[in-house]
Amino acid sequence: MLLFIQTSLPPDILSWSQQLPSWLWNISIVVITIIIGLVIKFIVTRLFKYYARQEGDYSLFRSMVFHLGVPLSYFIPLVMLNLAIPLLRLQASFHRPLEHIFGIALSLSFASVLISAIKVFEDYVYHVYSLDKTDNLKERKVRTQLQFIRKLLIAVIIFVTIALILLSFKSLREIGTGLLTGVGVGGIIIGFAAQNSLGNLLAGFQIAFTQPIRIDDVLVAEGEWGRVEDITLTYVVMRLWDQRRLILPINYFIQKPFQNWTRISAEIVGSVFLYLDYNTPVNDLRLEFERLMQATPLWDQRVKALQITDSKEHTIEIRMLVSARNSSEAFDLRCYIRENMVNYVQRNHPNSLPKFRTEISGFVSQTKPDIPNTNI
């Protein structure tokens, strides 16, 4: 093959190459092929950037440049080097190891290109299914499945790449053939040792496709309120309201109860309670409550109600129901109603604030009788 390629070169180049020392010729071939590969990568990148400038906020070409730029810087030169190996003047004993080394490097770089291509596809799906909507149930469902599938595909690519590299060594292939006889017993042992991890992995599959939780869902778990920030193959990350992170094993959401406030829709109903005196003019409070609800954009025009829901020994319980488009707006709306209703009661009906009443009856005055002064 080497003779065929060299004889297929132009006569001038062939005669010139034969005059060079082998080491200089080999270095020249390596340098030239690397330069050609980098030039090809540069041209491809410039074309992508040119088309990216003509697009809006999202650009598929911009995403390709961002994710594929570095992997292509290794992959294209390695492809060119693999093509140029027959041109090198090496002894036959060096060709095989060199091809093996370049093959391993090419496998690693190709795996990185595949992983980056998956990230490009993920960016495209994230653009199509954006979360910048009031009702983003479908978008969160797609993103949850995509995130799990992406991580699974990356794990498979890494596993297959490592397996191919190891199997490229003849000694390891022979060892692997001998180990096949012990796969059954070894599989049972590994299964017992890693049953928790396997359980989490199976739970991840179940969550990805049955979806009791999704990315950006609002959950209450372990007494904490937060949003689902990330779903991995083995655990779930919740971003709590105070920016802490709660890490839970993924099978937690299969085995234990929890609250999902956005399972069907992000819309939610909240409640505000006031405890006031029995002489409170409820109708006046109801009018003020309705005025406040109409004045705020936080209310989604669905639910508003003010009712006396309980009467205690010294106070009555007034519950105000409010609805909002999502839990964050519901929290702000509840705070808004609570603050303004308390201010209204303080300003207009201060006698309605809770008070204790005590009636004292049968009180007899115990006064000392006048005692005449006998010292006069």
Coordinates of C-alpha atoms in Angstrom, one line a residue:
M1 CA 0.0 0.0 0.0
L2 CA 2.9 2.3 0.8
L3 CA 4.5 1.6 -2.5
F4 CA 1.1 2.3 -4.3
I5 CA 0.6 5.7 -2.6
Q6 CA 4.1 6.8 -3.1
T7 CA 4.1 5.8 -6.8
S8 CA 0.8 7.6 -7.2
L9 CA 2.5 10.9 -6.2
P10 CA 3.5 13.3 -8.9
P11 CA 7.0 12.5 -10.2
D12 CA 8.5 15.8 -9.0
I13 CA 7.2 15.3 -5.5
L14 CA 8.2 11.7 -5.5
S15 CA 11.8 12.4 -6.5
W16 CA 12.0 15.3 -4.0
S17 CA 10.6 13.1 -1.2
Q18 CA 13.1 10.4 -1.9
Q19 CA 16.0 12.8 -1.4
L20 CA 14.8 13.7 2.1
P21 CA 15.8 11.7 5.2
S22 CA 13.1 9.5 6.5
W23 CA 12.7 11.4 9.8
L24 CA 12.4 14.7 8.1
W25 CA 9.8 13.3 5.6
N26 CA 7.8 11.8 8.5
I27 CA 7.8 15.1 10.4
S28 CA 6.8 17.0 7.3
I29 CA 3.9 14.6 6.6
V30 CA 2.7 14.9 10.2
V31 CA 2.9 18.7 10.3
I32 CA 1.3 19.1 6.9
T33 CA -1.6 16.8 7.7
I34 CA -2.2 18.6 11.1
I35 CA -2.2 22.0 9.3
I36 CA -4.6 20.7 6.7
G37 CA -6.9 19.4 9.4
L38 CA -6.8 22.7 11.3
V39 CA -7.4 24.7 8.1
I40 CA -10.5 22.5 7.3
K41 CA -11.7 23.0 10.9
F42 CA -11.1 26.8 10.6
I43 CA -13.1 27.0 7.4
V44 CA -16.0 25.0 8.8
T45 CA -16.1 27.1 11.9
R46 CA -16.0 30.4 10.0
L47 CA -18.9 29.2 7.8
F48 CA -20.9 28.3 10.9
K49 CA -20.2 31.7 12.5
Y50 CA -21.1 33.5 9.3
Y51 CA -24.5 31.8 9.2
A52 CA -24.9 32.3 13.0
R53 CA -24.6 36.1 12.6
Q54 CA -27.6 36.0 10.2
E55 CA -29.9 34.4 12.8
G56 CA -31.7 35.7 15.9
D57 CA -31.3 34.9 19.6
Y58 CA -31.0 31.2 18.9
S59 CA -28.8 29.8 16.2
L60 CA -28.1 26.2 15.4
F61 CA -24.8 27.1 13.9
R62 CA -23.8 29.1 17.0
S63 CA -24.6 26.1 19.1
M64 CA -22.5 23.9 16.9
V65 CA -19.5 26.3 17.1
F66 CA -19.8 26.4 20.9
H67 CA -20.1 22.7 21.5
L68 CA -18.3 21.2 18.5
G69 CA -15.5 23.7 18.2
V70 CA -13.0 22.0 20.5
P71 CA -13.8 18.4 19.6
L72 CA -13.4 19.1 15.9
S73 CA -10.0 20.7 16.6
Y74 CA -8.8 17.2 17.6
F75 CA -11.0 15.0 15.4
I76 CA -10.3 16.5 12.0
P77 CA -6.5 16.5 12.3
L78 CA -6.6 12.9 13.7
V79 CA -8.6 11.8 10.7
M80 CA -6.1 13.4 8.4
L81 CA -3.2 11.8 10.3
N82 CA -4.9 8.4 10.0
L83 CA -5.2 8.9 6.2
A84 CA -1.5 9.9 6.1
I85 CA -0.1 7.0 8.0
P86 CA 0.6 5.0 4.8
L87 CA 2.8 7.9 3.5
L88 CA 5.2 7.6 6.5
R89 CA 8.5 5.9 6.0
L90 CA 8.4 3.5 8.9
Q91 CA 9.5 0.0 9.4
A92 CA 6.8 -2.6 9.3
S93 CA 7.1 -3.3 13.0
F94 CA 6.2 0.4 13.8
H95 CA 3.2 0.7 11.5
R96 CA 0.9 -1.6 13.5
P97 CA 1.5 0.1 16.9
L98 CA 1.2 3.6 15.3
E99 CA -2.1 2.7 13.7
H100 CA -3.3 1.3 17.0
I101 CA -2.4 4.5 18.9
F102 CA -4.0 6.7 16.2
G103 CA -7.0 4.5 16.3
I104 CA -7.5 4.9 20.0
A105 CA -7.0 8.7 19.8
L106 CA -9.5 8.8 16.9
S107 CA -12.0 6.7 18.9
L108 CA -11.8 9.1 21.9
S109 CA -12.1 12.2 19.7
F110 CA -15.1 10.7 17.8
A111 CA -16.8 9.9 21.2
S112 CA -16.3 13.6 22.2
V113 CA -17.8 14.7 18.9
L114 CA -20.8 12.5 19.5
I115 CA -21.3 13.8 23.0
S116 CA -21.1 17.4 21.8
A117 CA -23.5 16.6 19.0
I118 CA -26.0 15.4 21.6
K119 CA -25.6 18.7 23.4
V120 CA -26.3 20.6 20.2
F121 CA -29.5 18.6 19.7
E122 CA -30.4 19.4 23.3
D123 CA -29.9 23.1 22.8
Y124 CA -32.2 22.9 19.7
V125 CA -34.9 21.1 21.7
Y126 CA -34.6 23.5 24.6
H127 CA -35.1 26.4 22.1
V128 CA -38.2 24.7 20.6
Y129 CA -39.6 23.8 24.0
S130 CA -38.8 27.0 25.9
L131 CA -40.0 27.3 29.5
D132 CA -40.7 31.0 29.1
K133 CA -44.5 30.4 29.1
T134 CA -47.2 30.6 31.6
D135 CA -48.4 27.0 31.0
N136 CA -45.2 25.1 30.2
L137 CA -46.4 21.6 31.1
K138 CA -45.5 20.0 27.7
E139 CA -42.1 21.8 27.7
R140 CA -41.2 20.5 31.1
K141 CA -42.3 17.0 30.2
V142 CA -40.1 17.0 27.0
R143 CA -37.1 18.5 28.8
T144 CA -37.3 15.9 31.6
Q145 CA -37.3 13.0 29.1
L146 CA -34.5 14.6 27.1
Q147 CA -32.3 15.3 30.0
F148 CA -32.5 11.7 31.2
I149 CA -32.0 10.3 27.7
R150 CA -29.0 12.6 27.1
K151 CA -27.3 11.4 30.2
L152 CA -28.0 7.8 29.4
L153 CA -26.7 8.2 25.8
I154 CA -23.5 9.8 27.1
A155 CA -23.0 7.0 29.6
V156 CA -23.5 4.4 26.7
I157 CA -21.1 6.3 24.4
I158 CA -18.4 6.4 27.1
F159 CA -18.9 2.7 28.0
V160 CA -18.8 1.6 24.4
T161 CA -15.7 3.7 23.7
I162 CA -13.8 2.3 26.6
A163 CA -14.9 -1.2 25.7
L164 CA -13.7 -0.8 22.1
I165 CA -10.4 0.6 23.2
L166 CA -9.9 -2.3 25.6
L167 CA -10.9 -4.9 23.0
S168 CA -8.4 -3.4 20.6
F169 CA -5.6 -5.0 22.7
K170 CA -5.2 -8.7 21.9
S171 CA -4.2 -9.7 25.4
L172 CA -7.4 -8.1 26.8
R173 CA -9.5 -9.9 24.2
E174 CA -8.1 -13.2 25.3
I175 CA -8.7 -12.4 29.0
G176 CA -12.2 -11.3 28.1
T177 CA -12.9 -14.6 26.4
G178 CA -11.8 -16.5 29.5
L179 CA -13.9 -14.3 31.7
L180 CA -17.1 -15.1 29.8
T181 CA -17.4 -18.4 31.7
G182 CA -17.7 -16.5 35.0
V183 CA -20.2 -13.9 33.8
G184 CA -23.2 -15.7 35.3
V185 CA -21.8 -15.9 38.8
G186 CA -20.2 -12.5 38.6
G187 CA -23.4 -10.9 37.4
I188 CA -25.3 -12.3 40.4
I189 CA -22.6 -11.0 42.8
I190 CA -22.6 -7.6 41.1
G191 CA -26.4 -7.5 41.2
F192 CA -26.4 -8.0 44.9
A193 CA -23.6 -5.5 45.5
A194 CA -25.2 -2.8 43.4
Q195 CA -28.8 -3.4 43.9
N196 CA -29.4 0.1 45.3
S197 CA -27.7 1.7 42.2
L198 CA -29.6 -0.6 39.9
G199 CA -32.8 0.3 41.8
N200 CA -32.1 4.0 41.3
L201 CA -31.4 3.5 37.6
L202 CA -34.7 1.6 37.1
A203 CA -36.4 4.3 39.1
G204 CA -34.8 6.9 36.7
F205 CA -36.3 5.1 33.8
Q206 CA -39.7 5.0 35.4
I207 CA -39.6 8.7 36.3
A208 CA -38.4 9.7 32.8
F209 CA -41.4 8.1 31.1
T210 CA -44.2 8.1 33.7
Q211 CA -43.0 11.5 35.0
P212 CA -44.3 11.9 38.5
I213 CA -41.8 14.8 38.6
R214 CA -40.4 16.9 35.8
I215 CA -37.8 19.6 35.4
D216 CA -39.0 22.9 37.0
D217 CA -41.8 21.2 38.9
V218 CA -42.7 22.7 42.3
L219 CA -42.4 20.1 45.0
V220 CA -42.8 19.8 48.7
A221 CA -40.5 17.0 49.9
E222 CA -39.1 16.3 53.4
G223 CA -40.9 19.4 54.5
E224 CA -39.1 21.7 52.0
W225 CA -40.5 23.7 49.2
G226 CA -38.5 23.9 46.0
R227 CA -38.2 23.4 42.3
V228 CA -36.7 20.4 40.5
E229 CA -33.4 21.7 39.1
D230 CA -31.8 18.5 37.8
I231 CA -32.7 14.9 37.4
T232 CA -29.7 12.6 37.0
L233 CA -29.6 8.8 36.6
T234 CA -29.4 8.3 40.4
Y235 CA -30.6 11.4 42.3
V236 CA -32.7 14.6 42.0
V237 CA -31.6 18.1 42.8
M238 CA -34.2 20.5 44.3
R239 CA -33.5 24.2 44.4
L240 CA -35.1 25.5 47.6
W241 CA -36.6 28.9 48.0
D242 CA -33.6 30.2 49.9
Q243 CA -31.2 28.9 47.2
R244 CA -30.2 25.8 49.1
R245 CA -30.1 22.5 47.3
L246 CA -31.8 19.4 48.5
I247 CA -30.4 16.2 47.1
L248 CA -32.7 13.2 47.1
P249 CA -32.1 9.7 45.7
I250 CA -34.3 9.2 42.6
N251 CA -36.1 6.2 44.1
Y252 CA -37.4 8.5 46.9
F253 CA -40.0 9.8 44.4
I254 CA -41.1 6.2 43.7
Q255 CA -41.3 4.9 47.3
K256 CA -42.3 7.9 49.4
P257 CA -45.2 10.4 49.2
F258 CA -44.5 14.0 48.2
Q259 CA -46.4 17.0 47.0
N260 CA -46.2 18.1 43.3
W261 CA -47.8 21.5 42.9
T262 CA -47.4 21.6 39.1
R263 CA -48.3 18.0 38.2
I264 CA -51.2 19.0 35.9
S265 CA -50.9 22.7 35.7
A266 CA -48.9 25.5 37.4
E267 CA -52.2 27.2 38.5
I268 CA -52.7 27.1 42.2
V269 CA -55.0 28.3 45.0
G270 CA -53.6 29.9 48.2
S271 CA -55.2 30.9 51.4
V272 CA -54.8 33.9 53.8
F273 CA -56.1 33.8 57.4
L274 CA -57.0 36.6 59.8
Y275 CA -58.0 36.2 63.4
L276 CA -60.3 39.1 64.4
D277 CA -62.8 40.1 67.1
Y278 CA -66.4 39.1 67.0
N279 CA -67.6 42.6 66.3
T280 CA -65.6 42.7 62.9
P281 CA -67.7 44.0 60.0
V282 CA -67.2 41.1 57.6
N283 CA -69.0 42.8 54.7
D284 CA -66.6 45.8 54.8
L285 CA -63.7 43.4 54.8
R286 CA -65.1 41.5 51.9
L287 CA -65.5 44.7 49.9
E288 CA -61.9 45.8 50.6
F289 CA -60.7 42.3 49.7
E290 CA -62.4 42.3 46.4
R291 CA -61.0 45.8 45.7
L292 CA -57.5 44.6 46.4
M293 CA -57.9 41.6 44.2
Q294 CA -59.1 43.6 41.2
A295 CA -56.2 46.0 41.7
T296 CA -53.4 43.5 41.4
P297 CA -52.1 41.7 38.3
L298 CA -51.0 38.8 40.4
W299 CA -54.6 37.5 40.5
D300 CA -55.5 35.2 37.5
Q301 CA -59.2 36.0 37.7
R302 CA -60.2 32.5 38.8
V303 CA -60.8 32.2 42.5
K304 CA -61.5 34.8 45.2
A305 CA -63.5 34.3 48.4
L306 CA -63.6 35.7 51.9
Q307 CA -65.4 33.5 54.5
I308 CA -65.6 33.0 58.2
T309 CA -64.3 29.4 58.5
D310 CA -64.1 29.0 62.2
S311 CA -65.1 30.7 65.5
K312 CA -62.9 30.3 68.5
E313 CA -63.3 31.4 72.1
H314 CA -62.0 34.9 71.6
T315 CA -61.7 35.4 67.8
I316 CA -63.3 34.4 64.5
E317 CA -61.2 32.9 61.7
I318 CA -61.5 34.6 58.4
R319 CA -60.1 32.8 55.4
M320 CA -59.4 34.5 52.1
L321 CA -58.9 32.2 49.0
V322 CA -56.9 33.6 46.1
S323 CA -55.7 32.0 42.9
A324 CA -52.6 32.7 40.8
R325 CA -50.9 31.5 37.6
N326 CA -48.1 29.7 39.6
S327 CA -46.8 29.1 43.1
S328 CA -44.4 32.1 43.1
E329 CA -47.1 34.5 42.1
A330 CA -49.4 32.9 44.6
F331 CA -46.9 33.5 47.4
D332 CA -46.6 37.2 46.4
L333 CA -50.3 37.5 46.2
R334 CA -50.9 36.1 49.6
C335 CA -48.4 38.4 51.1
Y336 CA -50.0 41.4 49.3
I337 CA -53.5 40.5 50.6
R338 CA -52.3 39.8 54.1
E339 CA -50.4 43.1 54.4
N340 CA -53.1 45.3 53.0
M341 CA -55.9 43.6 54.9
V342 CA -54.1 44.0 58.2
N343 CA -53.4 47.7 57.4
Y344 CA -57.1 48.2 56.5
V345 CA -58.2 46.7 59.8
Q346 CA -55.8 48.8 61.7
R347 CA -56.8 52.0 60.0
N348 CA -60.6 51.6 59.7
H349 CA -61.6 49.0 62.3
P350 CA -59.1 49.0 65.2
N351 CA -61.8 47.7 67.5
S352 CA -61.9 44.5 65.4
L353 CA -58.4 43.5 66.5
P354 CA -58.4 40.5 68.9
K355 CA -59.2 41.4 72.5
F356 CA -60.0 39.5 75.7
R357 CA -63.2 40.3 77.6
T358 CA -63.7 39.7 81.3
E359 CA -66.9 40.3 83.2
I360 CA -66.5 40.7 87.0
S361 CA -69.8 40.3 89.0
G362 CA -70.7 40.1 92.7
F363 CA -68.0 42.5 93.7
V364 CA -68.5 43.9 97.3
S365 CA -66.6 46.9 98.4
Q366 CA -64.7 46.3 101.6
T367 CA -64.1 49.7 103.1
K368 CA -63.0 50.4 106.7
P369 CA -65.7 52.0 108.9
D370 CA -65.0 55.4 110.4
I371 CA -63.5 55.1 113.9
P372 CA -64.0 58.1 116.1
N373 CA -60.9 59.7 117.5
T374 CA -60.9 59.3 121.2
N375 CA -57.8 61.2 121.7
I376 CA -59.5 64.6 121.5

